[in-house]
C-alpha cells in the first residue's frame, strides 16, 4: 500500500487530485496537509470526507517538525506538493506570502523529506513538486510553445517564487539524491476553482450581473487544461517519470482571454434560454436572462507585467509517459459551467468564508 502526503489538498487542483486518487487507488493511504488559507476549503473535500484512507491535517508546510511527524507516523513514501499561494494578482499587491509559502514552504518540505527518507536510508520514495508554465515567462504570438528546455524567465512575484521552488527541488536531487520530479502545467479549469481566477470569476459575475473585467486588450493567450487531466498527468509522472526530470503538462488548447469570456457568455445565454428555472434560481442574473451576458464585458487597466502568451509543448510527456489530455475543451467547459450552476452553495460559501467545515478526521497539530 502506498502512503501519500498531499500538501494543499484542500485547494482547487489538490482537491481534484485527492478525489481522483481515492477513486483510482482507494486502498492507498492519503494524508492531506493544508493550512486552509482563503483558497483552501474543507468544502472541496466534502465528497470524500468519509473515505477510510483519507486523513486531513490542518497545518502549515512551514512547520517542518509537523511534516516530519506526519511522514514518520504515516510511513509516507510519496509527497505530492500542491500547497502554494497561487494567484498572480495577489502576488503583485502582496508578494511576501508568496515567498514564504512557495519558497520557504517548499524548502521546509524538502528538509523534512531529506531527514525522514535519506537520513534513515529509505530508498523507495518520491517527492513530486507541482509547478507551473509561468516559470518560463512569456511568448510572442508566433514563438514555439515552452519545452522543458526553455530557460526560466519568471515575470511576476508568483512566477519567481515558483521558479525558486523548482530550483530548490532540483538542488535537493542533485546535491542530496532526493528522488524528485517536477511537473510544469498550464492554466487549469474545472470544479472547485476559486472565483478570483478568470473562468469561475466570469461565471459567478454573470450570475450576479456584475462586470466581467478584461485586463488590457484581452488578447493575452492561455493554454487551458481540464483539471482532471492535470491529475492524470501527475499520476503518470509518479508512475513513469524519471527522477530529476521536469515534465510539461498542457492542453494543446490556446485561447485569447476575450474569446474565452465571449464563449462563456454565449454558453450561459444558451443555458438560461433552455432552462427557464435558472432565471428563478438566479434572480440577480438580469443580463444573461435577456440573452446578453456579453453586455457585462468591461475592459479595465492591464495587470502589471502581464504575460502575453503561455503555450505548452507536452511532447516529452507524450513520448515518455504516454500523456494526452482526455477531456476536450468543448465538453470540459460545458461540464464546468454546469458544475457552477449546480453548486451555488459551494461558491457562495467559499467566497464569503461561511463554510463551517467538517471535523471528523481533522487533526490540529
Ligand atoms: P489554490 O490557491 O487553489 O490552493 C492552494 C492550497 O494550498 C490551498 O488549499 C491553501 O489552503 C493551501 N496552502 C497555501 N499555503 C499553505 C501553507 N503554507 N501550508 C499548507 N497549505 C497551504 O491553488 P491551485 O490553483 O490549486 O494550485 C495548486 C498548485 O498547482 C500550486 O502549486 C500552483 O502553483 C500549481 N499550478 C496551478 C495552476 C492553475 O491553473 N491553478 C496551473 C499550474 C500549476
Ligand atoms: O499558467 C498557469 C497559471 O495559471 C498558474 O500557475 C496560476 O496559479 C493560475 O492562477 C493561472 O494564472 P493566470 O494569471 O494565467 O490565471 P488568471 O485566471 O488569474 O488569469 C487568466 C488570464 O485572464 C490572465 O491573462 C489574466 C486575465 N484576467 C484575469 C482576471 C482574474 C482578466 O483579464 N481579468 C480578470 O479579472
GROMACS .gro file of C-alpha atoms and ligand atoms in nm:
model
  445
    1UNK     CA    1   0.000   0.000   0.000
    2UNK     CA    2   0.136   0.344  -0.095
    3UNK     CA    3   0.118   0.627   0.156
    4UNK     CA    4   0.095   0.978   0.012
    5UNK     CA    5   0.132   1.315   0.180
    6UNK     CA    6  -0.060   1.566  -0.034
    7UNK     CA    7   0.006   1.930   0.053
    8UNK     CA    8  -0.255   2.189  -0.045
    9UNK     CA    9  -0.513   1.915  -0.095
   10UNK     CA   10  -0.800   2.145   0.008
   11UNK     CA   11  -0.729   2.386  -0.279
   12UNK     CA   12  -0.858   2.374  -0.635
   13UNK     CA   13  -0.619   2.131  -0.804
   14UNK     CA   14  -0.521   1.949  -0.485
   15UNK     CA   15  -0.884   1.865  -0.403
   16UNK     CA   16  -0.948   1.741  -0.755
   17UNK     CA   17  -0.630   1.532  -0.730
   18UNK     CA   18  -0.736   1.384  -0.394
   19UNK     CA   19  -1.075   1.286  -0.535
   20UNK     CA   20  -0.914   1.142  -0.848
   21UNK     CA   21  -0.660   0.946  -0.645
   22UNK     CA   22  -0.909   0.798  -0.400
   23UNK     CA   23  -1.132   0.695  -0.692
   24UNK     CA   24  -0.845   0.519  -0.865
   25UNK     CA   25  -0.644   0.394  -0.565
   26UNK     CA   26  -0.893   0.358  -0.279
   27UNK     CA   27  -0.653   0.130  -0.090
   28UNK     CA   28  -0.373   0.390  -0.077
   29UNK     CA   29  -0.329   0.592   0.240
   30UNK     CA   30  -0.366   0.964   0.175
   31UNK     CA   31  -0.279   1.237   0.423
   32UNK     CA   32  -0.377   1.592   0.323
   33UNK     CA   33  -0.183   1.874   0.487
   34UNK     CA   34  -0.340   2.213   0.429
   35UNK     CA   35  -0.329   2.547   0.612
   36UNK     CA   36  -0.683   2.634   0.493
   37UNK     CA   37  -0.594   2.981   0.366
   38UNK     CA   38  -0.867   3.181   0.190
   39UNK     CA   39  -0.809   2.947  -0.110
   40UNK     CA   40  -0.830   2.619   0.080
   41UNK     CA   41  -1.161   2.487   0.198
   42UNK     CA   42  -1.283   2.164   0.350
   43UNK     CA   43  -1.593   2.203   0.133
   44UNK     CA   44  -1.365   2.096  -0.155
   45UNK     CA   45  -1.315   1.758   0.012
   46UNK     CA   46  -1.673   1.709   0.133
   47UNK     CA   47  -1.731   1.432  -0.125
   48UNK     CA   48  -1.451   1.215   0.018
   49UNK     CA   49  -1.456   1.316   0.384
   50UNK     CA   50  -1.573   0.972   0.499
   51UNK     CA   51  -1.317   0.779   0.298
   52UNK     CA   52  -1.145   0.541   0.541
   53UNK     CA   53  -0.798   0.604   0.397
   54UNK     CA   54  -0.813   0.985   0.399
   55UNK     CA   55  -0.672   1.187   0.688
   56UNK     CA   56  -0.697   1.564   0.685
   57UNK     CA   57  -0.443   1.763   0.884
   58UNK     CA   58  -0.492   2.134   0.937
   59UNK     CA   59  -0.137   2.264   0.940
   60UNK     CA   60   0.129   2.465   0.763
   61UNK     CA   61   0.403   2.330   0.536
   62UNK     CA   62   0.637   2.580   0.700
   63UNK     CA   63   0.615   2.366   1.015
   64UNK     CA   64   0.897   2.121   0.935
   65UNK     CA   65   0.856   1.932   1.263
   66UNK     CA   66   0.488   1.869   1.188
   67UNK     CA   67   0.573   1.747   0.837
   68UNK     CA   68   0.836   1.511   0.974
   69UNK     CA   69   0.598   1.380   1.238
   70UNK     CA   70   0.332   1.313   0.974
   71UNK     CA   71   0.576   1.143   0.738
   72UNK     CA   72   0.706   0.925   1.019
   73UNK     CA   73   0.367   0.840   1.165
   74UNK     CA   74   0.203   0.760   0.829
   75UNK     CA   75   0.514   0.596   0.677
   76UNK     CA   76   0.485   0.832   0.380
   77UNK     CA   77   0.662   0.712   0.066
   78UNK     CA   78   0.533   0.983  -0.170
   79UNK     CA   79   0.491   1.358  -0.131
   80UNK     CA   80   0.276   1.540  -0.387
   81UNK     CA   81   0.327   1.909  -0.323
   82UNK     CA   82   0.049   2.145  -0.437
   83UNK     CA   83   0.041   2.391  -0.144
   84UNK     CA   84   0.113   2.742  -0.264
   85UNK     CA   85  -0.009   3.094  -0.293
   86UNK     CA   86  -0.135   3.073  -0.649
   87UNK     CA   87  -0.296   3.398  -0.764
   88UNK     CA   88  -0.077   3.629  -0.974
   89UNK     CA   89  -0.277   3.945  -0.888
   90UNK     CA   90  -0.231   3.884  -0.514
   91UNK     CA   91   0.143   3.834  -0.569
   92UNK     CA   92   0.160   4.182  -0.721
   93UNK     CA   93  -0.009   4.353  -0.427
   94UNK     CA   94   0.143   4.130  -0.154
   95UNK     CA   95   0.446   3.926  -0.258
   96UNK     CA   96   0.568   3.830   0.093
   97UNK     CA   97   0.323   3.543   0.145
   98UNK     CA   98   0.431   3.400  -0.191
   99UNK     CA   99   0.796   3.393  -0.093
  100UNK     CA  100   0.715   3.243   0.247
  101UNK     CA  101   0.485   2.964   0.132
  102UNK     CA  102   0.618   2.891  -0.215
  103UNK     CA  103   0.990   2.916  -0.144
  104UNK     CA  104   1.037   2.864   0.233
  105UNK     CA  105   0.742   2.625   0.250
  106UNK     CA  106   0.885   2.408  -0.027
  107UNK     CA  107   1.223   2.415   0.142
  108UNK     CA  108   1.063   2.308   0.469
  109UNK     CA  109   0.914   2.003   0.293
  110UNK     CA  110   1.244   1.921   0.124
  111UNK     CA  111   1.427   1.935   0.456
  112UNK     CA  112   1.167   1.707   0.617
  113UNK     CA  113   1.184   1.461   0.326
  114UNK     CA  114   1.563   1.455   0.335
  115UNK     CA  115   1.567   1.382   0.706
  116UNK     CA  116   1.290   1.123   0.708
  117UNK     CA  117   1.392   0.939   0.393
  118UNK     CA  118   1.757   0.997   0.309
  119UNK     CA  119   1.900   1.020   0.659
  120UNK     CA  120   1.722   0.695   0.750
  121UNK     CA  121   1.814   0.510   0.431
  122UNK     CA  122   1.458   0.491   0.291
  123UNK     CA  123   1.533   0.427  -0.075
  124UNK     CA  124   1.178   0.384  -0.205
  125UNK     CA  125   1.045   0.739  -0.202
  126UNK     CA  126   0.931   1.018  -0.434
  127UNK     CA  127   0.895   1.392  -0.389
  128UNK     CA  128   0.674   1.535  -0.664
  129UNK     CA  129   0.659   1.912  -0.696
  130UNK     CA  130   0.363   2.068  -0.878
  131UNK     CA  131   0.479   2.372  -1.071
  132UNK     CA  132   0.361   2.600  -1.347
  133UNK     CA  133   0.435   2.707  -1.702
  134UNK     CA  134   0.464   3.066  -1.570
  135UNK     CA  135   0.826   2.996  -1.471
  136UNK     CA  136   0.915   3.016  -1.843
  137UNK     CA  137   0.792   3.376  -1.877
  138UNK     CA  138   0.604   3.492  -2.180
  139UNK     CA  139   0.581   3.406  -2.552
  140UNK     CA  140   0.525   3.625  -2.856
  141UNK     CA  141   0.238   3.530  -3.085
  142UNK     CA  142   0.447   3.316  -3.322
  143UNK     CA  143   0.700   3.174  -3.078
  144UNK     CA  144   0.710   2.796  -3.042
  145UNK     CA  145   0.550   2.670  -2.718
  146UNK     CA  146   0.753   2.621  -2.398
  147UNK     CA  147   0.953   2.299  -2.378
  148UNK     CA  148   1.130   2.167  -2.069
  149UNK     CA  149   1.449   2.318  -2.217
  150UNK     CA  150   1.307   2.671  -2.227
  151UNK     CA  151   1.509   2.896  -1.995
  152UNK     CA  152   1.331   3.014  -1.682
  153UNK     CA  153   1.230   3.384  -1.705
  154UNK     CA  154   0.955   3.447  -1.447
  155UNK     CA  155   0.783   3.785  -1.466
  156UNK     CA  156   0.554   3.807  -1.161
  157UNK     CA  157   0.643   3.758  -0.794
  158UNK     CA  158   0.423   3.445  -0.807
  159UNK     CA  159   0.615   3.303  -1.104
  160UNK     CA  160   0.950   3.397  -0.948
  161UNK     CA  161   0.857   3.220  -0.625
  162UNK     CA  162   0.753   2.907  -0.815
  163UNK     CA  163   1.075   2.919  -1.021
  164UNK     CA  164   1.276   2.943  -0.697
  165UNK     CA  165   1.096   2.643  -0.554
  166UNK     CA  166   1.165   2.443  -0.871
  167UNK     CA  167   1.536   2.527  -0.836
  168UNK     CA  168   1.537   2.413  -0.473
  169UNK     CA  169   1.375   2.083  -0.568
  170UNK     CA  170   1.635   2.034  -0.839
  171UNK     CA  171   1.915   2.121  -0.595
  172UNK     CA  172   1.794   1.862  -0.340
  173UNK     CA  173   1.801   1.599  -0.613
  174UNK     CA  174   2.147   1.692  -0.742
  175UNK     CA  175   2.306   1.755  -0.403
  176UNK     CA  176   2.148   1.500  -0.172
  177UNK     CA  177   2.000   1.245  -0.410
  178UNK     CA  178   1.638   1.306  -0.308
  179UNK     CA  179   1.418   1.133  -0.568
  180UNK     CA  180   1.228   1.427  -0.713
  181UNK     CA  181   1.014   1.504  -1.016
  182UNK     CA  182   0.855   1.833  -1.125
  183UNK     CA  183   0.555   1.898  -1.348
  184UNK     CA  184   0.506   2.238  -1.514
  185UNK     CA  185   0.143   2.274  -1.607
  186UNK     CA  186  -0.063   2.529  -1.799
  187UNK     CA  187  -0.384   2.701  -1.680
  188UNK     CA  188  -0.632   2.459  -1.521
  189UNK     CA  189  -1.009   2.494  -1.519
  190UNK     CA  190  -1.291   2.283  -1.372
  191UNK     CA  191  -1.479   2.228  -1.046
  192UNK     CA  192  -1.371   2.387  -0.713
  193UNK     CA  193  -1.182   2.668  -0.892
  194UNK     CA  194  -1.179   2.969  -0.659
  195UNK     CA  195  -1.381   3.255  -0.812
  196UNK     CA  196  -1.092   3.501  -0.823
  197UNK     CA  197  -0.947   3.328  -1.130
  198UNK     CA  198  -1.073   3.421  -1.476
  199UNK     CA  199  -1.314   3.136  -1.566
  200UNK     CA  200  -1.500   3.100  -1.232
  201UNK     CA  201  -1.495   3.479  -1.186
  202UNK     CA  202  -1.672   3.526  -1.519
  203UNK     CA  203  -1.930   3.256  -1.443
  204UNK     CA  204  -2.014   3.385  -1.094
  205UNK     CA  205  -2.013   3.751  -1.205
  206UNK     CA  206  -2.262   3.669  -1.482
  207UNK     CA  207  -2.487   3.512  -1.218
  208UNK     CA  208  -2.456   3.826  -1.004
  209UNK     CA  209  -2.494   4.057  -1.308
  210UNK     CA  210  -2.156   4.214  -1.230
  211UNK     CA  211  -1.897   4.350  -1.477
  212UNK     CA  212  -1.667   4.096  -1.642
  213UNK     CA  213  -1.324   4.264  -1.611
  214UNK     CA  214  -1.093   4.210  -1.909
  215UNK     CA  215  -0.735   4.320  -1.844
  216UNK     CA  216  -0.580   4.534  -2.120
  217UNK     CA  217  -0.688   4.442  -2.471
  218UNK     CA  218  -0.794   4.086  -2.375
  219UNK     CA  219  -0.565   3.941  -2.641
  220UNK     CA  220  -0.343   3.756  -2.395
  221UNK     CA  221  -0.332   3.382  -2.458
  222UNK     CA  222  -0.360   3.098  -2.207
  223UNK     CA  223  -0.346   2.721  -2.272
  224UNK     CA  224  -0.639   2.571  -2.077
  225UNK     CA  225  -0.640   2.218  -1.934
  226UNK     CA  226  -0.926   2.039  -1.759
  227UNK     CA  227  -0.816   1.987  -1.400
  228UNK     CA  228  -0.869   1.610  -1.402
  229UNK     CA  229  -0.622   1.587  -1.690
  230UNK     CA  230  -0.365   1.755  -1.467
  231UNK     CA  231  -0.428   1.487  -1.202
  232UNK     CA  232  -0.377   1.217  -1.469
  233UNK     CA  233  -0.055   1.383  -1.580
  234UNK     CA  234   0.080   1.381  -1.224
  235UNK     CA  235  -0.024   1.016  -1.189
  236UNK     CA  236   0.183   0.934  -1.499
  237UNK     CA  237   0.484   1.132  -1.377
  238UNK     CA  238   0.466   0.943  -1.047
  239UNK     CA  239   0.445   0.605  -1.217
  240UNK     CA  240   0.671   0.652  -1.521
  241UNK     CA  241   0.864   0.977  -1.477
  242UNK     CA  242   1.242   0.976  -1.447
  243UNK     CA  243   1.398   1.102  -1.126
  244UNK     CA  244   1.535   1.456  -1.156
  245UNK     CA  245   1.324   1.541  -1.463
  246UNK     CA  246   1.070   1.815  -1.537
  247UNK     CA  247   0.757   1.730  -1.738
  248UNK     CA  248   0.537   1.985  -1.912
  249UNK     CA  249   0.164   1.917  -1.891
  250UNK     CA  250  -0.071   2.114  -2.114
  251UNK     CA  251  -0.393   2.112  -2.305
  252UNK     CA  252  -0.298   2.199  -2.668
  253UNK     CA  253  -0.576   2.450  -2.616
  254UNK     CA  254  -0.475   2.814  -2.662
  255UNK     CA  255  -0.740   3.082  -2.622
  256UNK     CA  256  -0.737   3.462  -2.620
  257UNK     CA  257  -0.889   3.579  -2.291
  258UNK     CA  258  -1.157   3.782  -2.465
  259UNK     CA  259  -1.264   3.484  -2.675
  260UNK     CA  260  -1.296   3.256  -2.376
  261UNK     CA  261  -1.505   3.518  -2.194
  262UNK     CA  262  -1.730   3.558  -2.500
  263UNK     CA  263  -1.766   3.179  -2.523
  264UNK     CA  264  -1.871   3.156  -2.157
  265UNK     CA  265  -2.123   3.438  -2.214
  266UNK     CA  266  -2.269   3.254  -2.513
  267UNK     CA  267  -2.294   2.921  -2.326
  268UNK     CA  268  -2.454   3.091  -2.027
  269UNK     CA  269  -2.705   3.269  -2.254
  270UNK     CA  270  -2.791   2.930  -2.406
  271UNK     CA  271  -2.828   2.764  -2.064
  272UNK     CA  272  -3.068   3.034  -1.945
  273UNK     CA  273  -3.265   3.015  -2.270
  274UNK     CA  274  -3.310   2.638  -2.248
  275UNK     CA  275  -3.362   2.610  -1.869
  276UNK     CA  276  -3.615   2.879  -1.767
  277UNK     CA  277  -3.586   2.782  -1.398
  278UNK     CA  278  -3.231   2.929  -1.396
  279UNK     CA  279  -3.376   3.280  -1.412
  280UNK     CA  280  -3.579   3.199  -1.099
  281UNK     CA  281  -3.283   3.042  -0.918
  282UNK     CA  282  -3.059   3.337  -1.004
  283UNK     CA  283  -3.288   3.643  -0.989
  284UNK     CA  284  -2.991   3.885  -1.000
  285UNK     CA  285  -2.874   3.748  -1.336
  286UNK     CA  286  -3.066   4.001  -1.542
  287UNK     CA  287  -2.836   4.038  -1.845
  288UNK     CA  288  -2.793   3.665  -1.909
  289UNK     CA  289  -3.168   3.611  -1.861
  290UNK     CA  290  -3.217   3.856  -2.151
  291UNK     CA  291  -2.962   3.662  -2.358
  292UNK     CA  292  -2.698   3.935  -2.338
  293UNK     CA  293  -2.435   3.826  -2.084
  294UNK     CA  294  -2.165   3.979  -2.309
  295UNK     CA  295  -2.303   4.327  -2.230
  296UNK     CA  296  -2.124   4.284  -1.894
  297UNK     CA  297  -1.779   4.271  -2.060
  298UNK     CA  298  -1.571   4.566  -1.935
  299UNK     CA  299  -1.214   4.643  -2.040
  300UNK     CA  300  -1.005   4.752  -1.740
  301UNK     CA  301  -0.646   4.855  -1.667
  302UNK     CA  302  -0.396   4.583  -1.751
  303UNK     CA  303  -0.221   4.363  -1.492
  304UNK     CA  304   0.137   4.495  -1.440
  305UNK     CA  305   0.396   4.268  -1.606
  306UNK     CA  306   0.111   4.076  -1.769
  307UNK     CA  307   0.249   3.778  -1.963
  308UNK     CA  308   0.121   3.790  -2.319
  309UNK     CA  309   0.106   3.424  -2.408
  310UNK     CA  310   0.159   3.083  -2.250
  311UNK     CA  311   0.165   2.764  -2.456
  312UNK     CA  312   0.293   2.421  -2.360
  313UNK     CA  313   0.480   2.174  -2.576
  314UNK     CA  314   0.396   1.848  -2.400
  315UNK     CA  315   0.586   1.621  -2.645
  316UNK     CA  316   0.816   1.488  -2.372
  317UNK     CA  317   0.521   1.384  -2.153
  318UNK     CA  318   0.351   1.230  -2.455
  319UNK     CA  319   0.657   1.032  -2.568
  320UNK     CA  320   0.796   0.928  -2.229
  321UNK     CA  321   0.476   0.891  -2.027
  322UNK     CA  322   0.206   0.838  -2.291
  323UNK     CA  323   0.029   1.154  -2.172
  324UNK     CA  324  -0.262   1.305  -2.368
  325UNK     CA  325  -0.540   1.523  -2.225
  326UNK     CA  326  -0.860   1.316  -2.222
  327UNK     CA  327  -1.117   1.595  -2.195
  328UNK     CA  328  -1.193   1.817  -2.495
  329UNK     CA  329  -1.240   2.186  -2.422
  330UNK     CA  330  -1.588   2.169  -2.576
  331UNK     CA  331  -1.702   1.916  -2.315
  332UNK     CA  332  -1.485   2.038  -2.028
  333UNK     CA  333  -1.609   2.397  -2.035
  334UNK     CA  334  -1.974   2.284  -2.050
  335UNK     CA  335  -1.921   2.049  -1.754
  336UNK     CA  336  -1.757   2.334  -1.565
  337UNK     CA  337  -2.044   2.579  -1.628
  338UNK     CA  338  -2.292   2.314  -1.521
  339UNK     CA  339  -2.091   2.245  -1.206
  340UNK     CA  340  -2.108   2.613  -1.103
  341UNK     CA  341  -2.480   2.626  -1.182
  342UNK     CA  342  -2.536   2.316  -0.966
  343UNK     CA  343  -2.308   2.424  -0.681
  344UNK     CA  344  -2.419   2.773  -0.589
  345UNK     CA  345  -2.389   2.695  -0.220
  346UNK     CA  346  -2.022   2.598  -0.266
  347UNK     CA  347  -1.915   2.914  -0.446
  348UNK     CA  348  -2.114   3.146  -0.224
  349UNK     CA  349  -1.970   2.987   0.090
  350UNK     CA  350  -1.606   2.986  -0.025
  351UNK     CA  351  -1.638   3.347  -0.140
  352UNK     CA  352  -1.783   3.476   0.187
  353UNK     CA  353  -1.589   3.230   0.406
  354UNK     CA  354  -1.905   3.097   0.567
  355UNK     CA  355  -1.843   2.725   0.514
  356UNK     CA  356  -1.841   2.556   0.855
  357UNK     CA  357  -1.630   2.255   0.762
  358UNK     CA  358  -1.630   1.902   0.891
  359UNK     CA  359  -1.415   1.790   1.178
  360UNK     CA  360  -1.441   1.414   1.193
  361UNK     CA  361  -1.090   1.350   1.068
  362UNK     CA  362  -0.936   1.685   1.135
  363UNK     CA  363  -0.624   1.679   1.346
  364UNK     CA  364  -0.492   2.014   1.462
  365UNK     CA  365  -0.122   1.995   1.525
  366LIG     P1  366  -0.510   2.713  -0.472
  366LIG     O1  367  -0.471   2.852  -0.437
  366LIG     O2  368  -0.649   2.685  -0.517
  366LIG     O3  369  -0.482   2.615  -0.349
  366LIG     C1  370  -0.366   2.623  -0.272
  366LIG     C2  371  -0.386   2.537  -0.148
  366LIG     O4  372  -0.265   2.543  -0.070
  366LIG     C3  373  -0.500   2.585  -0.057
  366LIG     O5  374  -0.575   2.477  -0.012
  366LIG     C4  375  -0.427   2.651   0.059
  366LIG     O6  376  -0.500   2.647   0.180
  366LIG     C5  377  -0.300   2.568   0.065
  366LIG     N1  378  -0.189   2.640   0.129
  366LIG     C6  379  -0.146   2.764   0.100
  366LIG     N2  380  -0.042   2.797   0.181
  366LIG     C7  381  -0.018   2.688   0.259
  366LIG     C8  382   0.077   2.658   0.359
  366LIG     N3  383   0.169   2.748   0.395
  366LIG     N4  384   0.072   2.537   0.418
  366LIG     C9  385  -0.021   2.446   0.383
  366LIG     N5  386  -0.114   2.469   0.288
  366LIG    C10  387  -0.112   2.588   0.227
  366LIG     O7  388  -0.405   2.667  -0.581
  366LIG     P2  389  -0.426   2.572  -0.708
  366LIG     O8  390  -0.474   2.654  -0.821
  366LIG     O9  391  -0.498   2.452  -0.668
  366LIG    O10  392  -0.274   2.535  -0.739
  366LIG    C11  393  -0.213   2.423  -0.676
  366LIG    C12  394  -0.067   2.413  -0.723
  366LIG    O11  395  -0.064   2.398  -0.864
  366LIG    C13  396   0.015   2.538  -0.692
  366LIG    O12  397   0.143   2.496  -0.654
  366LIG    C14  398   0.020   2.614  -0.823
  366LIG    O13  399   0.138   2.689  -0.833
  366LIG    C15  400   0.018   2.499  -0.922
  366LIG     N6  401  -0.041   2.528  -1.054
  366LIG    C16  402  -0.165   2.586  -1.062
  366LIG    C17  403  -0.223   2.605  -1.189
  366LIG    C18  404  -0.361   2.665  -1.203
  366LIG    O14  405  -0.405   2.688  -1.316
  366LIG     N7  406  -0.435   2.691  -1.097
  366LIG    C19  407  -0.152   2.567  -1.304
  366LIG    C20  408  -0.025   2.511  -1.290
  366LIG    C21  409   0.029   2.490  -1.164
  367LIG     O1  410  -0.039   2.916  -1.629
  367LIG     C1  411  -0.059   2.856  -1.506
  367LIG     C2  412  -0.107   2.958  -1.405
  367LIG     O2  413  -0.243   2.988  -1.439
  367LIG     C3  414  -0.098   2.909  -1.261
  367LIG     O3  415   0.036   2.889  -1.229
  367LIG     C4  416  -0.161   3.012  -1.165
  367LIG     O4  417  -0.160   2.960  -1.033
  367LIG     C5  418  -0.304   3.035  -1.208
  367LIG     O5  419  -0.364   3.132  -1.126
  367LIG     C6  420  -0.309   3.080  -1.355
  367LIG     O6  421  -0.251   3.211  -1.369
  367LIG     P1  422  -0.315   3.323  -1.464
  367LIG     O7  423  -0.268   3.455  -1.421
  367LIG     O8  424  -0.296   3.286  -1.607
  367LIG     O9  425  -0.472   3.299  -1.427
  367LIG     P2  426  -0.592   3.402  -1.406
  367LIG    O10  427  -0.716   3.322  -1.401
  367LIG    O11  428  -0.564   3.496  -1.292
  367LIG    O12  429  -0.591   3.488  -1.538
  367LIG     C7  430  -0.607   3.426  -1.666
  367LIG     C8  431  -0.593   3.536  -1.769
  367LIG    O13  432  -0.707   3.623  -1.758
  367LIG     C9  433  -0.472   3.625  -1.749
  367LIG    O14  434  -0.423   3.664  -1.876
  367LIG    C10  435  -0.527   3.747  -1.675
  367LIG    C11  436  -0.668   3.757  -1.729
  367LIG     N1  437  -0.768   3.812  -1.636
  367LIG    C12  438  -0.776   3.756  -1.512
  367LIG    C13  439  -0.868   3.803  -1.421
  367LIG    C14  440  -0.876   3.745  -1.281
  367LIG    C15  441  -0.853   3.912  -1.675
  367LIG    O15  442  -0.847   3.960  -1.791
  367LIG     N2  443  -0.947   3.957  -1.587
  367LIG    C16  444  -0.955   3.909  -1.459
  367LIG    O16  445  -1.041   3.959  -1.380
   0.00000   0.00000   0.00000
